[in-house]
Coordinates of C-alpha atoms and ligand atoms in Angstrom, one line a residue:
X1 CA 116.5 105.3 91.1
X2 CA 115.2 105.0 87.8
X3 CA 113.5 102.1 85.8
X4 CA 114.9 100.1 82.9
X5 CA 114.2 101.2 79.5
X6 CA 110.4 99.9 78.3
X7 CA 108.4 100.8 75.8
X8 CA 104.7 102.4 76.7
X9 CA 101.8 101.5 74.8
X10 CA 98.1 103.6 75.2
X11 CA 95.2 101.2 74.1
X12 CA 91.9 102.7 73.5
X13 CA 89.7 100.0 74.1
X14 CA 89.8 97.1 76.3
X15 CA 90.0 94.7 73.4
X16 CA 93.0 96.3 72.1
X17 CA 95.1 96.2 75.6
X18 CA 93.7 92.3 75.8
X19 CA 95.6 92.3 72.1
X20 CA 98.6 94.1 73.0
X21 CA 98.7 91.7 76.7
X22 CA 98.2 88.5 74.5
X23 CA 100.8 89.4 72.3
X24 CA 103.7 90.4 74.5
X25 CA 103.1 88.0 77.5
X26 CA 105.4 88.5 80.5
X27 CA 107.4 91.1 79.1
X28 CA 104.3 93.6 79.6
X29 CA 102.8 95.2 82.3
X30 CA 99.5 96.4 83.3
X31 CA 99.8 100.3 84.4
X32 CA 96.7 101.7 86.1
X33 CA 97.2 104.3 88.9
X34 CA 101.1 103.0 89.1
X35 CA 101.2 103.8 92.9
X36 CA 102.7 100.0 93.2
X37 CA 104.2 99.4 89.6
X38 CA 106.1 102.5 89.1
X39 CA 107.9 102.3 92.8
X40 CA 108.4 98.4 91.9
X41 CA 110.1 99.4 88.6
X42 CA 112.4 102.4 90.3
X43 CA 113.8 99.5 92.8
X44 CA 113.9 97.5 89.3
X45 CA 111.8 95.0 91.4
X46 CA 110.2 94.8 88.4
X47 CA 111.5 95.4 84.9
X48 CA 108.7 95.1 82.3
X49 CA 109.6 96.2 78.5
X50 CA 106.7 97.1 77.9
X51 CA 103.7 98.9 80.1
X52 CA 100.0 99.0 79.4
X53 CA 98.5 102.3 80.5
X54 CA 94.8 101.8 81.0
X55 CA 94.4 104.9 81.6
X56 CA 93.0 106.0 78.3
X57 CA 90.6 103.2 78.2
X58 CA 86.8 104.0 78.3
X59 CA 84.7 102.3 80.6
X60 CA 87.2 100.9 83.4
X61 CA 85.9 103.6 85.9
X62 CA 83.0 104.4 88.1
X63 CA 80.5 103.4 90.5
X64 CA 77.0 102.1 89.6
X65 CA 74.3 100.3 91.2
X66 CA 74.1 96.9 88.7
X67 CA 71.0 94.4 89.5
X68 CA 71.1 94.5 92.6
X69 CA 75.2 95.0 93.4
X70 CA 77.4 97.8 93.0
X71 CA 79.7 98.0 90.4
X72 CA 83.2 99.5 90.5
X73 CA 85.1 99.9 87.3
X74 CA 88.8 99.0 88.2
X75 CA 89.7 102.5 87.6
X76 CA 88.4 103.7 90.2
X77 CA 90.5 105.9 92.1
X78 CA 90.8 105.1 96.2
X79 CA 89.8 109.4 96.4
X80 CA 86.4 108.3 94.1
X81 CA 85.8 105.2 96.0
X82 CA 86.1 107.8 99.6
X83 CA 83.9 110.6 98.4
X84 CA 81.2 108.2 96.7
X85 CA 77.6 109.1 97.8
X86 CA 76.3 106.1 96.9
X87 CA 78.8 104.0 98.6
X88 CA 78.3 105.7 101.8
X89 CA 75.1 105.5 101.3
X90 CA 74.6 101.7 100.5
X91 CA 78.5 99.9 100.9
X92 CA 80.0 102.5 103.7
X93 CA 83.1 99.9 104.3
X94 CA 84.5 100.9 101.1
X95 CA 84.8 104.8 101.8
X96 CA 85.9 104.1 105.2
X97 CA 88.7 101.6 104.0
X98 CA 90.3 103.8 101.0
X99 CA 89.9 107.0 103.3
X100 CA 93.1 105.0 105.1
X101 CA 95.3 104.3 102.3
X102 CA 98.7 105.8 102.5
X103 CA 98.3 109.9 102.1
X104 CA 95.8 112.2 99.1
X105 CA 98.5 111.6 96.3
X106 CA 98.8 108.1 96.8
X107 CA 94.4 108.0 96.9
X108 CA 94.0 110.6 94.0
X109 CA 96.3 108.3 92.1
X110 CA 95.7 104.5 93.1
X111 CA 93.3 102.3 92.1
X112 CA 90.7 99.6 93.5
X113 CA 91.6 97.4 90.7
X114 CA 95.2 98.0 90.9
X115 CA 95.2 97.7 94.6
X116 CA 93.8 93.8 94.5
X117 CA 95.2 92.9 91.5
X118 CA 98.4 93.8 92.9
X119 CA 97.7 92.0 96.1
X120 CA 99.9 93.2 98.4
X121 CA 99.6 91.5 101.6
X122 CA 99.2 94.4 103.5
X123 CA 96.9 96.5 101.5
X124 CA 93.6 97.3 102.9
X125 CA 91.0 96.6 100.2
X126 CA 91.4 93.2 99.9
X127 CA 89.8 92.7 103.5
X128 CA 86.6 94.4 102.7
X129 CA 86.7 92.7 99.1
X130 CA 87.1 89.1 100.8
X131 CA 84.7 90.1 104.0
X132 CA 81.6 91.5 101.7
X133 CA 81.5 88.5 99.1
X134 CA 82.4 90.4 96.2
X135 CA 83.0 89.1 92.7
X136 CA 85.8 90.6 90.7
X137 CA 85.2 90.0 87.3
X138 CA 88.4 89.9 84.4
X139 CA 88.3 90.2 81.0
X140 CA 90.9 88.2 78.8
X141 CA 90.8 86.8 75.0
X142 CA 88.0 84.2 75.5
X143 CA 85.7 86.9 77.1
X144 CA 84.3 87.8 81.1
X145 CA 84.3 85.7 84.1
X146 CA 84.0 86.5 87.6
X147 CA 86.0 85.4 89.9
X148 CA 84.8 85.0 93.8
X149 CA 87.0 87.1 96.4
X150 CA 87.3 83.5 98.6
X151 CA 89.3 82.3 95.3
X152 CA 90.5 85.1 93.8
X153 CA 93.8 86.0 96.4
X154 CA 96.1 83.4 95.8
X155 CA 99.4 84.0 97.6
X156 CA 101.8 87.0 97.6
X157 CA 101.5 89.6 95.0
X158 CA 99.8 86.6 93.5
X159 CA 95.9 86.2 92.4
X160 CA 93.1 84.7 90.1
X161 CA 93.8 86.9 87.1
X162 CA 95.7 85.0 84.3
X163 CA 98.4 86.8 82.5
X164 CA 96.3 87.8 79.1
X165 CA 93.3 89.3 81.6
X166 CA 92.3 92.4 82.6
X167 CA 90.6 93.1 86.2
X168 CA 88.1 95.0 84.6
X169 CA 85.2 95.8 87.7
X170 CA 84.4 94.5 91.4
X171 CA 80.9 93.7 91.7
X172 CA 80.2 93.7 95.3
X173 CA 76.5 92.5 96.5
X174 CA 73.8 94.2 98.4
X175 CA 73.3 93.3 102.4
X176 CA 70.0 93.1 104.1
X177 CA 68.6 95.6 106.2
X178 CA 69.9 95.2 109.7
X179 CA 73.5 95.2 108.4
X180 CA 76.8 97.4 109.7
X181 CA 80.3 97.3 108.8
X182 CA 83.4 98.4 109.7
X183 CA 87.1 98.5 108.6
X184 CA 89.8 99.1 111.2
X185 CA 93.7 98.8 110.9
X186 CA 96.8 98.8 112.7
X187 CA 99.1 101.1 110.3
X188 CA 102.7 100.7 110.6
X189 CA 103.9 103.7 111.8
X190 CA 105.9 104.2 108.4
X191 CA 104.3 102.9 106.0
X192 CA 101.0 103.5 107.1
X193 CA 100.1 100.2 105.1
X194 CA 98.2 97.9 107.6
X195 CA 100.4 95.6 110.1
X196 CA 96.8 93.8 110.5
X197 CA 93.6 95.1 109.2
X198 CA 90.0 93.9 109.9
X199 CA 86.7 94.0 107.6
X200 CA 83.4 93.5 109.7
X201 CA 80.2 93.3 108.2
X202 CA 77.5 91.7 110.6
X203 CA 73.2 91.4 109.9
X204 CA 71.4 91.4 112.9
X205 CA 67.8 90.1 113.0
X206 CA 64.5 91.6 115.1
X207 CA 65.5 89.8 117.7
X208 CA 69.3 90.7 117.6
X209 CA 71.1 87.7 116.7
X210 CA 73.3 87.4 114.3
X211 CA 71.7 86.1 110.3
X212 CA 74.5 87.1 108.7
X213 CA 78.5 88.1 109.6
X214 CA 81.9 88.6 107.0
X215 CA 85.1 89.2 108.3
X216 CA 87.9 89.8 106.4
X217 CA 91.6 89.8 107.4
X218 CA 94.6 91.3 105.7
X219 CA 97.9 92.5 106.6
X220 CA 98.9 89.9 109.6
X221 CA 100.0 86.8 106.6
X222 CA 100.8 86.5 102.9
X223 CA 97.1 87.3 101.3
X224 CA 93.8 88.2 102.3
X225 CA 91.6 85.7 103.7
X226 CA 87.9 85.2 105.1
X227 CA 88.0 84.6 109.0
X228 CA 85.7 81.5 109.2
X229 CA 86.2 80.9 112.7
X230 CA 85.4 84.1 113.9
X231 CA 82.4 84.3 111.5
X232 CA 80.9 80.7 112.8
X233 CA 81.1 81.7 115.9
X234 CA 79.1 84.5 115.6
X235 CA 76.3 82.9 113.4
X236 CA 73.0 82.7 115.3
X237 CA 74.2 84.0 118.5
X238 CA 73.3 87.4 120.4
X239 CA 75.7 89.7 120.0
X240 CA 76.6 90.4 123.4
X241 CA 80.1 91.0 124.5
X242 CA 81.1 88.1 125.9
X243 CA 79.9 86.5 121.9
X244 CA 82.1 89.1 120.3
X245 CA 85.1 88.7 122.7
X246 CA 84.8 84.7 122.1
X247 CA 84.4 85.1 118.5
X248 CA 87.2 87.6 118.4
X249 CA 89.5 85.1 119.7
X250 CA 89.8 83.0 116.4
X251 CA 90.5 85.4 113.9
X252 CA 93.9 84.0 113.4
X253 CA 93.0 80.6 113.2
X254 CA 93.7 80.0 109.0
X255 CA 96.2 83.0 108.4
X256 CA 99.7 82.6 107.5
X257 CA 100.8 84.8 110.3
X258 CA 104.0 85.5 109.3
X259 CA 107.0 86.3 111.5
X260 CA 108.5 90.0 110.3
X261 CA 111.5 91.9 112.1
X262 CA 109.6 95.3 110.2
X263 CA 106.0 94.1 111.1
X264 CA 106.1 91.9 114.3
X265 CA 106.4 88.9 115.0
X266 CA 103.6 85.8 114.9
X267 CA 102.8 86.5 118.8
X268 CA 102.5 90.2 118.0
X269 CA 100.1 90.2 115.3
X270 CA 97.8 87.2 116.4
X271 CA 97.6 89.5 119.4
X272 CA 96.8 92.7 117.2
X273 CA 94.0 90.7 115.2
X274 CA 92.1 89.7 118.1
X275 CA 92.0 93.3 119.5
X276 CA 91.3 95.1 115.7
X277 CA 88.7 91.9 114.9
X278 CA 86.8 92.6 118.4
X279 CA 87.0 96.7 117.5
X280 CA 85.6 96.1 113.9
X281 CA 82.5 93.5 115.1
X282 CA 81.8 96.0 117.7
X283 CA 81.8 99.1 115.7
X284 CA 79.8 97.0 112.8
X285 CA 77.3 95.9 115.5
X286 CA 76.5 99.6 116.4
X287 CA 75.7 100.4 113.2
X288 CA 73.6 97.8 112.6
X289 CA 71.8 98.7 114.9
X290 CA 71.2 102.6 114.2
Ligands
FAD1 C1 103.4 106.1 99.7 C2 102.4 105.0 99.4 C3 101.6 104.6 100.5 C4 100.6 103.6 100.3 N1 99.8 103.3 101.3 C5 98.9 102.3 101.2 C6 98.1 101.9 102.2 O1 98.1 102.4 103.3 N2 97.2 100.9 102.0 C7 97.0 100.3 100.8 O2 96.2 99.4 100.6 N3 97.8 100.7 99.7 C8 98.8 101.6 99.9 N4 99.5 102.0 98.8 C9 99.4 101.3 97.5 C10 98.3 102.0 96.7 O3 97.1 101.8 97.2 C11 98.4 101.6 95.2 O4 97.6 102.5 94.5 C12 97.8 100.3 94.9 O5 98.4 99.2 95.6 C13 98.0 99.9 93.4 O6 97.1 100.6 92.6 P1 97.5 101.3 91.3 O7 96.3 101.7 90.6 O8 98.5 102.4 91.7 O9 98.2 100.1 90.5 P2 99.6 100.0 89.7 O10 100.7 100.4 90.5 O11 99.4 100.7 88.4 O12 99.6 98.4 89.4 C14 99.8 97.5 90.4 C15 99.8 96.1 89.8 O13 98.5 95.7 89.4 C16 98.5 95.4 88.0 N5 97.2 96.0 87.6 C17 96.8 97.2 87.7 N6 95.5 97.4 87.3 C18 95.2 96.2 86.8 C19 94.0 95.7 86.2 N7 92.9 96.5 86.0 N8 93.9 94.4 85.8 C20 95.0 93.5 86.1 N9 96.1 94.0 86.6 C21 96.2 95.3 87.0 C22 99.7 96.1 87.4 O14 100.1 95.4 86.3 C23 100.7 95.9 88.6 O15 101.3 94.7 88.6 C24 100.5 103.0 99.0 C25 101.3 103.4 97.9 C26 102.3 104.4 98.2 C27 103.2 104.8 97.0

């Protein structure tokens, strides 16, 4: 298949695609890594007339350490976001979750910022995004703002980011000491996108309860959201396993589940996400306590 005809436009500053974005509205299309775009446009899901590339843009890529946070240009290729010192270092979620999307094209090509401004419900980022607390900051015509991960999935293919903005970085904040996290998925055996994928981070204190716990679910309904129940439950207790199991046991309560003859049905996932949300905390817990 190929796309419909579109004209391609190669801004070299982030004021100018802002220009070009305010200018041609819904006709035009963001193009970052086009790992979700391009395959849209060959199944003329999507038939922009004109595409974006940001590729030629300086400054939407790389990863810094930023008062305090680490900052992640939306650029940033899933390969750069794996093989980042730092981030295994200080953020090791993020490694381990793009080391599992789809196959080394797909991660030398994609993008963090195109993954979650696409927001596919089954894409793997947006777990970690929602379970860490980051900020996702977009640039449009009337300047920055950032946009908190708990507000910033929306729906289906559907987020925070207006029409005339630009995901420009992900600002994700540090963790105490005393903090692991984990990342673990059910891929669908074709696809390899995840069927239901869990984001653990937990902060255990001296005396091995729990300060601090994110979890973040994607995959099972129709956006990213933060597992509330599961992280009340865990708040203040011992980590033991009968506290995980317990907690475990509500990480569907507040998804969409939806019912899917290619995915699985409600039963099957809600089953799935208790299993992969009980594996996460209990992988997260042994790190944080290394
Ligand atoms: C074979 C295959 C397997 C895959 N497997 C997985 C997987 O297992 N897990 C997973 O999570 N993903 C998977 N993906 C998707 C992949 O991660 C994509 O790279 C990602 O979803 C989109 O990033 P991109 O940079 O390619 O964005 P693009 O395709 O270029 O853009 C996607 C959308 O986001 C918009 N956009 C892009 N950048 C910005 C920005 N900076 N600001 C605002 N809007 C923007 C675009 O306009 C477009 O609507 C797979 C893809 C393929 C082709």
């Amino acid at each position: 298949m190929y796309p419909a005809q579109f004209d391609y436009h190669t801004p070299s500053s982030i004021q100018e695609a802002i220009s070009l974005l305010t200018r041609l509205k819904d006709d035009a299309k963001l193009l970052a890594g086009g790992h979700s775009l391009v395959p849209m446009m060959k199944l003329r899901l999507a038939q922009p007339k004109h595409l974006i590339d940001l590729r030629k843009v300086p400054g939407l890529s790389g990863i810094k350490e930023q008062g305090g946070a680490i900052a992640i240009g939306a650029l940033t290729t899933h390969y750069q976001v794996e093989s980042s010192a730092l981030l295994k270092q200080k953020c090791p979620i993020l490694p381990e979750t793009a080391a599992q999307i789809g196959d080394p094209q797909v991660r030398n090509m994609g993008t963090i910022g195109g993954s979650v401004a696409h927001a596919d419900p089954a894409a793997d980022y947006p777990a970690a995004v929602v379970a860490l607390g980051a900020e996702l900051v977009a640039e449009g015509p009337k300047g920055r703002r950032a946009i908190k991960a708990d507000d910033f999935f929306k729906g289906l293919l559907t987020t925070a980011i207006q029409p005339d903005e630009i995901l420009v970085e992900i600002r994700f904040p540090s963790w105490p000491a005393g903090t692991g996290m984990s990342y673990m998925k059910f891929p669908h055996p074709a696809s390899r996108f995840a069927v239901v994928g869990v984001a653990a981070v937990v902060t255990v204190d001296g005396k091995g309860a729990c300060s601090k716990a994110g979890v973040g679910i994607t995959g099972a309904g129709t956006k990213a959201v933060r597992a509330k129940g599961v992280e009340a439950a865990l708040a203040g207790k011992t980590l033991d396993a009968a506290t995980i199991q317990a907690a475990a046991e509500k990480a569907a309560d507040g998804v969409d589940v939806q019912d899917d003859p290619l995915q699985g049905s409600v039963e099957y996932k809600t089953h799935l996400l208790k299993v992969y949300c009980r594996r996460a905390l209990e992988a997260a817990l042994a790190r944080a306590k290394k």
